[in-house]
PDB file of C-alpha atoms in Angstrom:
ATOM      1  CA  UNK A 631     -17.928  28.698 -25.072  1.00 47.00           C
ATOM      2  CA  UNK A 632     -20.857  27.975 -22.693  1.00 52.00           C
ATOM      3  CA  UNK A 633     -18.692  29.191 -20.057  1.00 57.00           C
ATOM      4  CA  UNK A 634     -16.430  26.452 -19.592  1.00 59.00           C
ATOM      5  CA  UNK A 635     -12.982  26.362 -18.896  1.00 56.00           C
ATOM      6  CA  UNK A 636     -10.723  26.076 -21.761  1.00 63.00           C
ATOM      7  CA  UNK A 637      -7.331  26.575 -20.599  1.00 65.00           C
ATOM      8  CA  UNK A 638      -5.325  23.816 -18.877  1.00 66.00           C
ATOM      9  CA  UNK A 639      -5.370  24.765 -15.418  1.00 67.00           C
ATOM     10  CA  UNK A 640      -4.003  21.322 -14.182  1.00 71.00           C
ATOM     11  CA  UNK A 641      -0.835  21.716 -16.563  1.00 82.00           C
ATOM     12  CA  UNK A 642      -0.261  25.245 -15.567  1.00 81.00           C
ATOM     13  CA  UNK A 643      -0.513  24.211 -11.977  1.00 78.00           C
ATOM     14  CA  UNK A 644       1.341  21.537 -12.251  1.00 84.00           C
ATOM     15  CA  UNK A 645       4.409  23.361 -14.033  1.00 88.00           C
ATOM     16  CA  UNK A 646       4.511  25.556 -11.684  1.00 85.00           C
ATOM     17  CA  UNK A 647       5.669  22.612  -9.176  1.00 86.00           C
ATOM     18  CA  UNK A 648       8.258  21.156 -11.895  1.00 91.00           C
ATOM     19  CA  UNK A 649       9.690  24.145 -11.722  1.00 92.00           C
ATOM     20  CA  UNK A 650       9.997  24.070  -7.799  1.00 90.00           C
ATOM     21  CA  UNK A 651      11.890  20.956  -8.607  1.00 94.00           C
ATOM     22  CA  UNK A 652      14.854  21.754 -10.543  1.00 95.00           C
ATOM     23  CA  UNK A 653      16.467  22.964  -7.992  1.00 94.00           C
ATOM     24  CA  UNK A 654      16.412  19.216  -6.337  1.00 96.00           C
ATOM     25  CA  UNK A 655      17.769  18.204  -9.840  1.00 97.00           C
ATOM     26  CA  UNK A 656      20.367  20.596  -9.638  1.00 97.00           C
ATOM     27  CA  UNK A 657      21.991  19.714  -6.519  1.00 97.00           C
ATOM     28  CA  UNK A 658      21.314  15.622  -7.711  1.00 97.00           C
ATOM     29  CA  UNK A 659      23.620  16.935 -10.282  1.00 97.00           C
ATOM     30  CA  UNK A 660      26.630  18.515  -8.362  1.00 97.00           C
ATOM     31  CA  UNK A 661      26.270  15.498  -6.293  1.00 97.00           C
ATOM     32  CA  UNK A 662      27.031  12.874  -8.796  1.00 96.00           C
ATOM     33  CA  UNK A 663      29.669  15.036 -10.037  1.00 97.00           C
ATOM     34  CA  UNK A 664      31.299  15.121  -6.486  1.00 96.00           C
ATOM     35  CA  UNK A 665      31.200  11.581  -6.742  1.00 96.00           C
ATOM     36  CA  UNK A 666      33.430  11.511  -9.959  1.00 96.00           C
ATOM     37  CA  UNK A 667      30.375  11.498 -12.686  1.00 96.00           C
ATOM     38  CA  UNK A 668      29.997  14.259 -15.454  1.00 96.00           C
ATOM     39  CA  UNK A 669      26.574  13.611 -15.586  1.00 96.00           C
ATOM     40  CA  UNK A 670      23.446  11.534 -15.207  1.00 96.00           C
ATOM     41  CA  UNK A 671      24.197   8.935 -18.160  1.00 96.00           C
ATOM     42  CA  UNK A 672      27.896   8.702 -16.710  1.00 96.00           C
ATOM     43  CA  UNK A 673      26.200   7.636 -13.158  1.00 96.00           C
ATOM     44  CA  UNK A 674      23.760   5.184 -15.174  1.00 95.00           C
ATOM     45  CA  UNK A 675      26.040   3.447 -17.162  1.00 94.00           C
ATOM     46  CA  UNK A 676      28.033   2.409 -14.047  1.00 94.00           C
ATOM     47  CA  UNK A 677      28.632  -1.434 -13.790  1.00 91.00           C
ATOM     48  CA  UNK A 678      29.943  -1.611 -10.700  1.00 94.00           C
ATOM     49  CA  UNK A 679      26.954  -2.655  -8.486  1.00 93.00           C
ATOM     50  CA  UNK A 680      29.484  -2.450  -5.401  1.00 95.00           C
ATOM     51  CA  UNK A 681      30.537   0.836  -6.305  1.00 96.00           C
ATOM     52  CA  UNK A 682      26.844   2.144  -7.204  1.00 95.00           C
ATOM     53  CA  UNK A 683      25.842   0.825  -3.530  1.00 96.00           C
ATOM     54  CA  UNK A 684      28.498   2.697  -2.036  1.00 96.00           C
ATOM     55  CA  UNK A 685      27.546   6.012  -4.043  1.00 97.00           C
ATOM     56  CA  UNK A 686      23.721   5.377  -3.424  1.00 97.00           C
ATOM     57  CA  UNK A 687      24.273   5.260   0.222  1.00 96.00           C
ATOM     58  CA  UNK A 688      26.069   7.984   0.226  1.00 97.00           C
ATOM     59  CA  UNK A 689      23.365   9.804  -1.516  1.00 97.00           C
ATOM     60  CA  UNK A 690      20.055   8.508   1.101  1.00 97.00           C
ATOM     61  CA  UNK A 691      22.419  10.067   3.858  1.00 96.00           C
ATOM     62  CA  UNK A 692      23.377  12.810   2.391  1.00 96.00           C
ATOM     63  CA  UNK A 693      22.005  16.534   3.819  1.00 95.00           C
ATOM     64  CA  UNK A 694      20.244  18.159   0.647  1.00 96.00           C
ATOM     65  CA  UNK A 695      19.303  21.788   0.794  1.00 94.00           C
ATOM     66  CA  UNK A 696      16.988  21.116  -2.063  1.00 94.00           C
ATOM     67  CA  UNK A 697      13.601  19.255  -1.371  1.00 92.00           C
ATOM     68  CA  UNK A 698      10.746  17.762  -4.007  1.00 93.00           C
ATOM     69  CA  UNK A 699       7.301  18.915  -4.134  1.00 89.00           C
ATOM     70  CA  UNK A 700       4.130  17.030  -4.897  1.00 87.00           C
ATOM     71  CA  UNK A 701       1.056  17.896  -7.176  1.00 84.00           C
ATOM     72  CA  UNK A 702      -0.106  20.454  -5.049  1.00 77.00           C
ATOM     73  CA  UNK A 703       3.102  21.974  -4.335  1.00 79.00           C
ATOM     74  CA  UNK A 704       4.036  20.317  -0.828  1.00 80.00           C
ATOM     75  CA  UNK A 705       7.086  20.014   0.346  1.00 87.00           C
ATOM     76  CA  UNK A 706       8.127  15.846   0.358  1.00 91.00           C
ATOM     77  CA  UNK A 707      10.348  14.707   3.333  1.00 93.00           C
ATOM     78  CA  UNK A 708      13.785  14.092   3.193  1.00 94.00           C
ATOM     79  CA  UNK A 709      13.845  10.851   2.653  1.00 94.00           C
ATOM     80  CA  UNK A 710      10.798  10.702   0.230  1.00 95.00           C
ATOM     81  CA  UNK A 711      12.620  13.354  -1.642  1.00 96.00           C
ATOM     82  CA  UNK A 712      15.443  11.348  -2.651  1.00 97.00           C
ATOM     83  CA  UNK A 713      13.520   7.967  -2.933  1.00 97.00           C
ATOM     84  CA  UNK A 714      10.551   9.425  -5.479  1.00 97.00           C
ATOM     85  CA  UNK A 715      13.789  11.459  -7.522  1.00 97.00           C
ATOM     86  CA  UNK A 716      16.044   7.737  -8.476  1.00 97.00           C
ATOM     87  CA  UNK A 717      12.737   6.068  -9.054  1.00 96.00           C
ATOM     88  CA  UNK A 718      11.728   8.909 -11.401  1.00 96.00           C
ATOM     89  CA  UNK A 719      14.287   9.627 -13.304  1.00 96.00           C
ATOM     90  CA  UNK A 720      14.360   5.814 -14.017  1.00 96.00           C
ATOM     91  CA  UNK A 721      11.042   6.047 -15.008  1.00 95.00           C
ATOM     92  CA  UNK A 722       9.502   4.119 -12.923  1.00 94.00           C
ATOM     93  CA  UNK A 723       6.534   4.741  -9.748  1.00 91.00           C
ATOM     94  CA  UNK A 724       8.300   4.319  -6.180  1.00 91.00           C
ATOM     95  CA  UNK A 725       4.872   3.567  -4.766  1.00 88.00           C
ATOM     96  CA  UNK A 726       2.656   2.199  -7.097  1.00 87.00           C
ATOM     97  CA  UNK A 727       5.139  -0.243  -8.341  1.00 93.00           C
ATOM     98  CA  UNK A 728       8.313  -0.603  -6.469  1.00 94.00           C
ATOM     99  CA  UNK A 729       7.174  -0.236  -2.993  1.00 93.00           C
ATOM    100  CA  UNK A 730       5.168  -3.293  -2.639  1.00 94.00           C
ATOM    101  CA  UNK A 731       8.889  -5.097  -4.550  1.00 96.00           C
ATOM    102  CA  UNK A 732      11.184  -3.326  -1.774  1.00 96.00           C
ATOM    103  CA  UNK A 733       8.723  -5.197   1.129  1.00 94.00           C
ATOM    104  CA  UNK A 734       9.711  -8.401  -0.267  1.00 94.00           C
ATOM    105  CA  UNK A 735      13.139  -7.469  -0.490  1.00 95.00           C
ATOM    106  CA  UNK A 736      15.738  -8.814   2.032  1.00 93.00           C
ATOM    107  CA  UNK A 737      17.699  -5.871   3.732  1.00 92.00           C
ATOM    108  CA  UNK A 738      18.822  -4.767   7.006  1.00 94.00           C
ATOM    109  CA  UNK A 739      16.491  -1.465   7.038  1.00 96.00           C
ATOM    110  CA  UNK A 740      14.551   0.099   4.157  1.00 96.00           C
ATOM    111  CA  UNK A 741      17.230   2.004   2.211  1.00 95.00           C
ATOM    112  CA  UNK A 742      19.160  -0.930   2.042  1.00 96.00           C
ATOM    113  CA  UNK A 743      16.507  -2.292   0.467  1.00 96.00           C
ATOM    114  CA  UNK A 744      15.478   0.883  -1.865  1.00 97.00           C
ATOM    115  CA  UNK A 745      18.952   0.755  -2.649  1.00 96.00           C
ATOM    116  CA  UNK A 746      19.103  -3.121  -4.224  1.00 96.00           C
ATOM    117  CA  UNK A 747      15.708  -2.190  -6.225  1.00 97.00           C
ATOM    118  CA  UNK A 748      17.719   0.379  -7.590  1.00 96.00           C
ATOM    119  CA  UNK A 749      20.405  -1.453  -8.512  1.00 96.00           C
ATOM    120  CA  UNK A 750      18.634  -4.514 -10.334  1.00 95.00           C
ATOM    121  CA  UNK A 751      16.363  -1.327 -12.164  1.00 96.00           C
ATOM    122  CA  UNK A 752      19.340   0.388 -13.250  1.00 94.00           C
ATOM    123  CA  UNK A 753      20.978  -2.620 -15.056  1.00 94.00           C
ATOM    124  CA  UNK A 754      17.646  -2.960 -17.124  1.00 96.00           C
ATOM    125  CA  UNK A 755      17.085   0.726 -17.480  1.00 96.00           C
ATOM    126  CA  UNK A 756      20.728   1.663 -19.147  1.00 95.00           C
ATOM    127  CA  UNK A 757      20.652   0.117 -22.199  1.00 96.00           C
ATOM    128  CA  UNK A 758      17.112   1.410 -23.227  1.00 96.00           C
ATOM    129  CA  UNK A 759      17.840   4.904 -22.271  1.00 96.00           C
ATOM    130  CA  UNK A 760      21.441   5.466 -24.107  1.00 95.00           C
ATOM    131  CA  UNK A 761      21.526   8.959 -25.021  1.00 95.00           C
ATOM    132  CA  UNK A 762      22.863  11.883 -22.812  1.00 94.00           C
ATOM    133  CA  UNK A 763      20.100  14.134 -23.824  1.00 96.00           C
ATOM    134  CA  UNK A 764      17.405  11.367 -21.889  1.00 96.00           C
ATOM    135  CA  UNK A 765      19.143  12.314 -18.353  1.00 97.00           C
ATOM    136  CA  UNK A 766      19.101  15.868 -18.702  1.00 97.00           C
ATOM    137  CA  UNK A 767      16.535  18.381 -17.550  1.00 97.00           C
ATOM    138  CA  UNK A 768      14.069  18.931 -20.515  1.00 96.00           C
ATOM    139  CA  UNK A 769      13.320  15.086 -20.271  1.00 96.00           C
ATOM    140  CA  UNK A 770      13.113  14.974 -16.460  1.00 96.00           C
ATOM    141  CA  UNK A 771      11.131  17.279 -16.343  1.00 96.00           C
ATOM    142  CA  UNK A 772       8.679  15.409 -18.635  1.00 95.00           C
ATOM    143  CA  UNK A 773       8.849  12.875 -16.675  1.00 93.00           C
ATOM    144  CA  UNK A 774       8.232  14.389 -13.428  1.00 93.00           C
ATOM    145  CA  UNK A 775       5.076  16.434 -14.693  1.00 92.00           C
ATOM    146  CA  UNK A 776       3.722  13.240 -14.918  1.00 88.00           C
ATOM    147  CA  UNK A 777       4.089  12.021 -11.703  1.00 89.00           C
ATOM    148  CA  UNK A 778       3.223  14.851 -10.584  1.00 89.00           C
ATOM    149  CA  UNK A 779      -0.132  14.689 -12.271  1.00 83.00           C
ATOM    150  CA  UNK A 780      -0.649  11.272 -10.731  1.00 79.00           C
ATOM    151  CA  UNK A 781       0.424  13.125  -7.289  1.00 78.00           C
ATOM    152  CA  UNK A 782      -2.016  15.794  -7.956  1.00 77.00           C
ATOM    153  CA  UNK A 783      -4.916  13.445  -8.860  1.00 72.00           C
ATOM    154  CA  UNK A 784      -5.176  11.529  -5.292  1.00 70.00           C
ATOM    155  CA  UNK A 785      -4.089  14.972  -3.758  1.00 70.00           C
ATOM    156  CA  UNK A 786      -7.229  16.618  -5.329  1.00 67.00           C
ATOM    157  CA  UNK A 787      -9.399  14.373  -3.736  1.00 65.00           C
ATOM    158  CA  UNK A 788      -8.396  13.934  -0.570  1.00 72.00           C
ATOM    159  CA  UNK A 789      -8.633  18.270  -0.820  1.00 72.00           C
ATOM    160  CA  UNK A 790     -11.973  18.315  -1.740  1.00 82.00           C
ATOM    161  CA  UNK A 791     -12.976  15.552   0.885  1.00 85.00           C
ATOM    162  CA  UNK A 792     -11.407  17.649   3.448  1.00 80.00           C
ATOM    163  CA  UNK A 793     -13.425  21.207   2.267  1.00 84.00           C
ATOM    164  CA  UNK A 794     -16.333  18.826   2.517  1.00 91.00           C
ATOM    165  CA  UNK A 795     -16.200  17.438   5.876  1.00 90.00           C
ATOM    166  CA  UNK A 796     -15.160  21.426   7.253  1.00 86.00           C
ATOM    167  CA  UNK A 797     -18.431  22.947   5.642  1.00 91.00           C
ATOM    168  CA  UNK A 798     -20.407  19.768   6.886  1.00 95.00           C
ATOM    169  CA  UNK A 799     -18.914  20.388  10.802  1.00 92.00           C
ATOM    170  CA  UNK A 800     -19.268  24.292  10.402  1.00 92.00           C
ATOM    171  CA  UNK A 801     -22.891  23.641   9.178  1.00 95.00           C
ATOM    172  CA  UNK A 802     -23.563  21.537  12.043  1.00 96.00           C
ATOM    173  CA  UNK A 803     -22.152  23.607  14.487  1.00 93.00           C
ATOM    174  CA  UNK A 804     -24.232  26.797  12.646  1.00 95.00           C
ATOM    175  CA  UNK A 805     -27.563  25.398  13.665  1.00 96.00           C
ATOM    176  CA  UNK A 806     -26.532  23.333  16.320  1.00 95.00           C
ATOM    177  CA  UNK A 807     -26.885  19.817  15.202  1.00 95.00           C
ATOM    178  CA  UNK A 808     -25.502  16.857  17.059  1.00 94.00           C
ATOM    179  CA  UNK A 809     -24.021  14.879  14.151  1.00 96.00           C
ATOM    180  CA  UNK A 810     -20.590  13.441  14.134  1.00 95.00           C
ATOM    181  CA  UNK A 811     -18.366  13.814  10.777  1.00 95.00           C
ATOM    182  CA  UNK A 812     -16.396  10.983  11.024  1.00 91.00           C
ATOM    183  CA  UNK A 813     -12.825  11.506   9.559  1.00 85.00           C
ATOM    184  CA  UNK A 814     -11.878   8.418   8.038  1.00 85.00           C
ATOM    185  CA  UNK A 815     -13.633   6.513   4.473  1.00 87.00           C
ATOM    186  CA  UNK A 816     -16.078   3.901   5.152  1.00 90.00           C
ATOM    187  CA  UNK A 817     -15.770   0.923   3.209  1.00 90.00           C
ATOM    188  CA  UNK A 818     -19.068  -1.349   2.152  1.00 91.00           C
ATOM    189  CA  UNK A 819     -18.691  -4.159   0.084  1.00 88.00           C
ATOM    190  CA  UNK A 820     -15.886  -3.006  -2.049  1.00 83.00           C
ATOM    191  CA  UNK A 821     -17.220   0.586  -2.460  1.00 89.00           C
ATOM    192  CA  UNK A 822     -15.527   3.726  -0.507  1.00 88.00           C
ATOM    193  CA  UNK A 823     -17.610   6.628   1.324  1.00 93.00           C
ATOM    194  CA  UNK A 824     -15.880   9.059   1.656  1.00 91.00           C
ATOM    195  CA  UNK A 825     -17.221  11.193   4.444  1.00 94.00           C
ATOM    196  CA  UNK A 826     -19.916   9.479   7.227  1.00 95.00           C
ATOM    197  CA  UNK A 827     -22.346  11.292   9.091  1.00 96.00           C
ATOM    198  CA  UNK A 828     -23.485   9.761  12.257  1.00 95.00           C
ATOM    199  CA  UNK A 829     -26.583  10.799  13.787  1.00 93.00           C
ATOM    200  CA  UNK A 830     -28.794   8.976  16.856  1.00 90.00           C
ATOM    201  CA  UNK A 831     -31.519   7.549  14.474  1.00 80.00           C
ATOM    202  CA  UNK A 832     -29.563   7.116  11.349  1.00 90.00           C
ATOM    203  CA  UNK A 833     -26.168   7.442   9.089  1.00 94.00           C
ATOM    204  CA  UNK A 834     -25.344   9.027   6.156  1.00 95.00           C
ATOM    205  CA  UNK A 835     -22.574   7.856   3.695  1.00 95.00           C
ATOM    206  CA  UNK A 836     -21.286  11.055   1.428  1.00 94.00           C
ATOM    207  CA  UNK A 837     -19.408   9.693  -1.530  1.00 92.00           C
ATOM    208  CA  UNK A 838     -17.098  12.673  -2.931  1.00 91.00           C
ATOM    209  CA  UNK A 839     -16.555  12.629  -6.713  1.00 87.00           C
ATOM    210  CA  UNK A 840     -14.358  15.106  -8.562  1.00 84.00           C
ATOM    211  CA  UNK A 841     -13.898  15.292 -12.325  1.00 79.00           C
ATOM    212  CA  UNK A 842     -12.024  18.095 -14.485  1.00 68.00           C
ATOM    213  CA  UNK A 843     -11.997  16.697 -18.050  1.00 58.00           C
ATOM    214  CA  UNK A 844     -15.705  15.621 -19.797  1.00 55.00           C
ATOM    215  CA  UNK A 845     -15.261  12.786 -22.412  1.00 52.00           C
ATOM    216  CA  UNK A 846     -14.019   9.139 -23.000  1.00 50.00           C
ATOM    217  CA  UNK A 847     -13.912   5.965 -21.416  1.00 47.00           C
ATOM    218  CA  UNK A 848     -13.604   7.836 -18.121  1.00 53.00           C
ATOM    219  CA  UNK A 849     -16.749  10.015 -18.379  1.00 58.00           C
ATOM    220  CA  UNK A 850     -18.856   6.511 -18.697  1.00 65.00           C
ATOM    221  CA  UNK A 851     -16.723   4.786 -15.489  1.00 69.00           C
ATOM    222  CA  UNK A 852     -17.343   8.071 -13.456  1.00 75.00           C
ATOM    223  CA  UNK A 853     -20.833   7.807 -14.208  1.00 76.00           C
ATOM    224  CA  UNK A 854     -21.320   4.021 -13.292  1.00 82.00           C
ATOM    225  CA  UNK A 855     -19.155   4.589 -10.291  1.00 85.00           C
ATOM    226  CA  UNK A 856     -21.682   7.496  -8.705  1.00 87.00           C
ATOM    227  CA  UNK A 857     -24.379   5.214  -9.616  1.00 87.00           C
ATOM    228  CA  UNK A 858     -22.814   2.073  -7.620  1.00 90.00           C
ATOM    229  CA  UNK A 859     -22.034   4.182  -4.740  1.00 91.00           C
ATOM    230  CA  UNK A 860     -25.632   5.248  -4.283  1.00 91.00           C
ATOM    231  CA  UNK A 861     -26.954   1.722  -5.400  1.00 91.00           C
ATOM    232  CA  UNK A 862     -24.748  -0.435  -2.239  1.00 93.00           C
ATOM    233  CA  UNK A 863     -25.491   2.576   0.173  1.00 92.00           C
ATOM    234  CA  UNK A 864     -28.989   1.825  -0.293  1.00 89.00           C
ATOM    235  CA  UNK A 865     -29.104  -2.007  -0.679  1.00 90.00           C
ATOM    236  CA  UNK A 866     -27.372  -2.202   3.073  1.00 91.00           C
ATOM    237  CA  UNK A 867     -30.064   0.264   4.434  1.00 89.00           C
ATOM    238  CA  UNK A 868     -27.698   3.958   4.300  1.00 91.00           C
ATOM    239  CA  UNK A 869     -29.012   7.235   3.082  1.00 92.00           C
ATOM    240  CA  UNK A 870     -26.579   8.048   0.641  1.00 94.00           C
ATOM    241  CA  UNK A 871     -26.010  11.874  -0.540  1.00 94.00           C
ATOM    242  CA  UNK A 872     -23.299  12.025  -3.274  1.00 92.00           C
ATOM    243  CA  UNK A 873     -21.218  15.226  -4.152  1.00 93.00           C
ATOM    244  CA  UNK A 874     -20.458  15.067  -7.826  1.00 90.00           C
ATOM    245  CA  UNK A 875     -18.223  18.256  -8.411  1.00 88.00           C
ATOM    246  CA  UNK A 876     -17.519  18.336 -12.538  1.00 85.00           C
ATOM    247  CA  UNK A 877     -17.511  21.023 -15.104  1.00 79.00           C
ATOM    248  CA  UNK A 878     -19.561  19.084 -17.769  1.00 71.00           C
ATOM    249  CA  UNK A 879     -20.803  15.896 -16.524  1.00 69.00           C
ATOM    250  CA  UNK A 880     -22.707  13.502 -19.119  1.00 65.00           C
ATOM    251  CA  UNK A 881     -24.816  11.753 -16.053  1.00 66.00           C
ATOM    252  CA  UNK A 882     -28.487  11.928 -15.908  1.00 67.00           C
ATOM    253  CA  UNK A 883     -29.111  13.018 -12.650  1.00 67.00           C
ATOM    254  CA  UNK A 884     -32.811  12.240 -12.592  1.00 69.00           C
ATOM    255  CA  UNK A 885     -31.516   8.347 -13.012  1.00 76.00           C
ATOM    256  CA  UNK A 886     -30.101   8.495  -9.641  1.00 77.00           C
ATOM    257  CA  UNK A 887     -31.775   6.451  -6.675  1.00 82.00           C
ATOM    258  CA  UNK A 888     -31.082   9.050  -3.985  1.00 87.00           C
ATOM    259  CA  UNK A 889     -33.340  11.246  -2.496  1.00 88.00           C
ATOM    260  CA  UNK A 890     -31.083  14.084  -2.360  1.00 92.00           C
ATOM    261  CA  UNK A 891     -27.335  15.081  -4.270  1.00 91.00           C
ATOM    262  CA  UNK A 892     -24.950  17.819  -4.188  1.00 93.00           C
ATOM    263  CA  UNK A 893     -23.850  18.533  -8.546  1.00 91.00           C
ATOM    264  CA  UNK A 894     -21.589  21.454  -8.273  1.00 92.00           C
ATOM    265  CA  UNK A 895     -21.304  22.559 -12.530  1.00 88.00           C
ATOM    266  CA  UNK A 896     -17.971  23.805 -12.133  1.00 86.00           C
ATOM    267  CA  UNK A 897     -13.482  22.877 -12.708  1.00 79.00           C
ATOM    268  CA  UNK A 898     -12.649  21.442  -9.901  1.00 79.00           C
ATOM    269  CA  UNK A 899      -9.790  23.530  -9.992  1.00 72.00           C
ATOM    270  CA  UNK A 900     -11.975  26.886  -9.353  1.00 78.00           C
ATOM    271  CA  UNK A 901     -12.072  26.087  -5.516  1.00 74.00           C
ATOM    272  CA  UNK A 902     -13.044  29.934  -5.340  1.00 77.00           C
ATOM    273  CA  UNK A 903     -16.647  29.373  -7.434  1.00 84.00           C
ATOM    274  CA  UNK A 904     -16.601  25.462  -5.479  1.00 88.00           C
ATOM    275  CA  UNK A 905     -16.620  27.124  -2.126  1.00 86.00           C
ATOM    276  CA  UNK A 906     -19.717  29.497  -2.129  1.00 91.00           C
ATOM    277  CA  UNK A 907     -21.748  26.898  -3.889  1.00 94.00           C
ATOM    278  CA  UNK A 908     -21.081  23.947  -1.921  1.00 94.00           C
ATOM    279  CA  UNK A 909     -22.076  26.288   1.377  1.00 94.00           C
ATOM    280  CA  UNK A 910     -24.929  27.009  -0.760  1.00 96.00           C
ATOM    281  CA  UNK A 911     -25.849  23.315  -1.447  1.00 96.00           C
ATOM    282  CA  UNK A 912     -25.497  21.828   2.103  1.00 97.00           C
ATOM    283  CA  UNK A 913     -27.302  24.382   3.849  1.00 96.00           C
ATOM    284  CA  UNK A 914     -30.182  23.886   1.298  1.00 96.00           C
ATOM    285  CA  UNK A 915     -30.023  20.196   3.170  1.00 96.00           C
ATOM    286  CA  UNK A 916     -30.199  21.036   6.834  1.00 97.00           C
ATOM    287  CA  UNK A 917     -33.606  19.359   6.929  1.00 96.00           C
ATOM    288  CA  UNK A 918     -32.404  16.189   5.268  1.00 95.00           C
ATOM    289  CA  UNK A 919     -29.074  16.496   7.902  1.00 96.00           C
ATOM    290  CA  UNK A 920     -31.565  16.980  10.707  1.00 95.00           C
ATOM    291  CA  UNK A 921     -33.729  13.583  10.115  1.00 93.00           C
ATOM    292  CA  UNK A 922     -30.482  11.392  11.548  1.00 93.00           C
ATOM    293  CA  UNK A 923     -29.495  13.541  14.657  1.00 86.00           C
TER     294      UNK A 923
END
């Protein structure tokens, strides 16, 4: 099939990490049970809210063996751990959503303040969720894979943006260029750079665009979204030089107003084919690099 990647490397990946989790569930479990519940839908369908404080405090203090992972398979803190598993298996998003309610919420530290979130999500979370089978594993899990996709997503990027910058400092270095690769995302009227290369005569702003799947509404916002980069960059007077890295990408790359591009045809997942080719690519613009320094 043209060579592209049918299998589901994401889901496979990200399995992988669910699996990593159970044991967190596992322990979740003995812990309720040591605190007088038989199981998940026993703890949920608690109305004490005095009693449920007292048992979720118990359980933000409490020394777990287990840990979470994220997308990538990295071990969460403590802390996080235990936060991102209630907020879960309520399905809900502990930073997306809740974290921006807990800052508004009064408390004398922040698990205090987790802990009343928890408590007002709980009572609207029981009765829609009233079935044993809803708390147990097979339906976690669910859940968690797609968190963990979310997870996985920003992860991904923030990979590739790193792998960038290394190749860019490593180039630099190679043929002894004095050009800075700043470390943090530049930000010009509303639009992100990801990497910025800072030279004596000039900058260059290095948008970083990853894709895995081809079609849909996505494809088209991708798309407009490389285009905008480029089309800011160069309205404010930057050299812009995107890196588009996508297995099938719809874009016409002769429609983009940049001199120069880095289009790496391949899964982002395949950091093993990525890696040669983006060496490949940059060193093919050592010239273009050169201009700023």
């Amino acid at each position: 099939m043209s060579g592209l990647v049918v299998e589901n490397l994401r889901l496979k990946e990200l399995l992988v990490v669910v699996e990593l989790n159970k044991p967190f569930f596992e322990e979740f479990l003995t812990f309720i049970k040591g605190q007088g519940y038989v199981n998940i839908r026993a703890l949920i369908a608690e109305s004490d809210e005095a009693q449920l404080e007292k048992i979720l405090n118990t359980y933000f203090s409490a020394d777990f063996e287990n840990t979470l992972f994220d997308g990538i398979g990295r071990p969460y803190p403590d802390a996080t751990s235990k936060w991102f598993f209630i907020t879960w298996i309520l399905r809900d998003a502990a930073t997306q959503r809740l974290a921006p309610i807990v800052s508004k919420t009064t408390g004398r530290n922040i698990t205090e303040k987790r802990i009343k979130v928890i408590c007002k999500i709980l009572a609207f979370v029981e009765p829609l969720l009233p079935n044993e089978e809803q708390w147990e594993w097979p339906a976690i899990a669910e859940i968690m894979l797609q968190r963990l996709e979310g997870s996985r997503r920003a992860l991904k990027g923030g990979l590739f943006e790193a792998i960038v910058r290394d190749k860019l400092k490593s180039l630099f270095k190679k043929h002894d260029l004095k050009i800075e690769v700043t470390n943090k995302e530049v930000k010009l009227n509303d639009e992100t750079y990801d990497i910025e290369l800072i030279g004596n005569n000039q900058k260059i702003l290095m948008p970083v665009k990853t894709r895995e799947t081809m079609g849909g509404g996505h494809a088209l916002l991708f798309t407009r979204d490389i285009h905008k980069a480029i089309a800011v960059a160069e309205e404010n007077g930057f050299n812009c030089i995107p890196v588009v890295i996508a297995e099938s990408w719809g874009g016409n790359l002769d429609e983009l107003n940049c001199e120069n591009y880095i289009y790496i045809q391949e899964n982002p997942n395949q950091l093993d084919k990525i890696n040669p080719k983006l060496e490949e690519e940059l060193e093919a613009l050592v010239s273009t690099f050169a201009k700023i320094e």
